[in-house]
Amino acid sequence: MTEAREPAPGYRGRGGRLAGRALSGFCLLAVAALAVAWAVRPLSHDDLFWHLRTGEWIAGHHAVPLTDLFSYTRFGQRWITHEWGFSLLSYGVFRVGGYAGLLGLTVVLTIAIFAAVGWCAAVLAGKRGPRSHVLLAVLLALGLWAVSSELFLRAALAGELLFALMLLALGRFRQAGGRWPLAALVGLFWVWGNLHSGVVFGLLVLALFAFEAVIGRTRGLGSLCHAGPPAPYLWTLAAALLASLMNPNGIEELLYPFRLGRLLFASWIAWDLGHFSAAAPSGDVAFSLLLVVLLAGLLPIERARRLSLAEVLASATLFFLTFRTHRFVFDFVVVAVPIAYRLWMPPLAPGRDMARSAGSLSPLRPARTWSRGPVAVVTAAGAVALAAAAAGVWAGLPHPMPAISPRFPEAALRFASNHRIAGIAGIGGHVFNHQNFGGYAGWRLRAPIFWDGRNDVFASLVHEVTTTPFAEVAERYAVDYLLITDREYRDLLPELATGRWGLVYWDDYCAIYLRRGRRFAPLLARLELRLFPPFGGRPGLSKLALDPRLAGAARQELDRVLAANPRAQRALYFKGVISLYRGELDRAGRELAAARAIGPNDQVSLALKLLERR
């Protein structure tokens, strides 16, 4: 009789392997679902719309514009169109799939970025069992969480994909050698140089890898470096630089980030930095967790030998840049996730994995076995957490999903077009617009705008507007109407109090004022709104509601506001409160319920509680 053998340590059998693969596949699918849930959001970045307009112009003229085409204030001024490739891409997608296609492009780019990051991590860590994929899925989910606020359609998002692919190509070369990864890298830099000026940071990271290869040949420093011969890196760096310069703006493409940095951080202008603002690690939970995971992976410190000097320098540089602007958090995540994965994985057994090339990253060490009990609990908990996170994010989204964020002045511009305040192809008045409405207004109206988010074009105009009385600015540029938010409203209150402007439209996010004069006199006679300010509360509302004549006039005015935009929650709220004060409780309930249906609002909730007490 043949004697039965004991299974080797760590042997799980076919059933165990299948279960492990099923669990790892489930976790990776949960990460993909999480990526979709975070990426599927209404189009919310104003730059996208001047990108669409630029792409349309490029497609029609078969050239790349180098001067401003879209404003009446800086028309013809030098414009560094460093994102022209993304403009053409986004316009092409829009022509094929409309706004839904652009939402799909956001999802595709997000999934592709983290697929490339995961692939890079797997390449550098070597072939692993299915359970290792659970760890990778958790790290990818943590990275997604850290950059969730940056997942909107813009040229920089496409640039992050190229950054991840660059690291993947470098990892492939270091592990397996060959010419194809480096040749692909050069082609990638040509695309990147015509897509986004962030290519300069890709060149910086590539230069760090070349630097490591060079100093690795020096006596005493070779033990700190894992790169192979320096020649392939140096030639690739030179070719990548030349490829990046093959763009319509030449060297200005690569210098643009430094120019923008001077404008934002070293100029005389007090910019609203938005997502250019610095990240406070203590206030960003996901970023802080990723940093903790990364640092904990270095314990014991000998694990640092698994990393290359270039990776350490790149991650440290990008980490410190996050204190300058939040946009570098994404770059840091792309670099940090593969590093964290490799630090937390057990080392491979000799001969189990990849070919050992001259550029391999770390010496092989004896493998450690995984402990089944704790690993099973942790992996199952991770899988459930990932699935719950994806479901929670998706449940928090509005259904059905609007293609364009309601914060854009879609209804306001429709009102302006319908009443010939603004016209198609420039037939209409000159607008002074909220700067982050400029791209959308120009795309929607096909008319010149005052300014938009192209900081290099409008820096001098921003300084002019913020240091000159608005009456002088309005006269200098022949401004006919204002499309403003509450921010401009606060700044312009002294000018609006002069009576030179009349309010004709407001909703929850913006307002339109017309200049008084012969041109708009008939419109102001019909449309001017006098009883409610465009933003904030309305003093004396209870007194107004109890006066039958004023209450009727107020309701008529609010009905005009709602006729222009039925989703003006503030107007519905005012109607409900007027009805509440007048004791018309059924009517108040209907109006306040309609206001609550638009979205959460503390004032609406308070009014409904008062109604319940009546």
Coordinates of N, CA and C in Angstrom, one line a residue, residues 24 55 202 230 240 348 414 483 593 596:
S24 N -10.0 37.2 -4.6 CA -9.2 38.2 -5.2 C -9.9 38.9 -6.3
G55 N -11.2 72.3 -29.0 CA -11.2 71.2 -29.9 C -12.0 71.3 -31.1
G202 N 7.0 64.2 -15.2 CA 7.4 62.9 -15.7 C 8.8 62.9 -16.1
P230 N 23.8 52.9 -16.9 CA 23.2 54.2 -17.0 C 22.8 54.5 -18.5
A240 N 13.2 61.3 -24.6 CA 11.9 61.7 -24.0 C 11.8 63.3 -24.0
L348 N 10.0 37.0 -2.0 CA 9.9 35.8 -2.8 C 11.0 34.8 -2.6
R414 N -29.9 80.1 -20.7 CA -31.1 79.9 -21.5 C -32.1 81.2 -21.4
L483 N -23.3 88.3 -15.0 CA -23.7 86.9 -14.7 C -22.8 86.6 -13.5
A593 N -42.4 70.9 0.5 CA -42.0 69.6 0.0 C -41.3 69.6 -1.3
R596 N -37.8 70.7 -0.7 CA -37.0 69.6 -0.1 C -36.6 68.6 -1.1

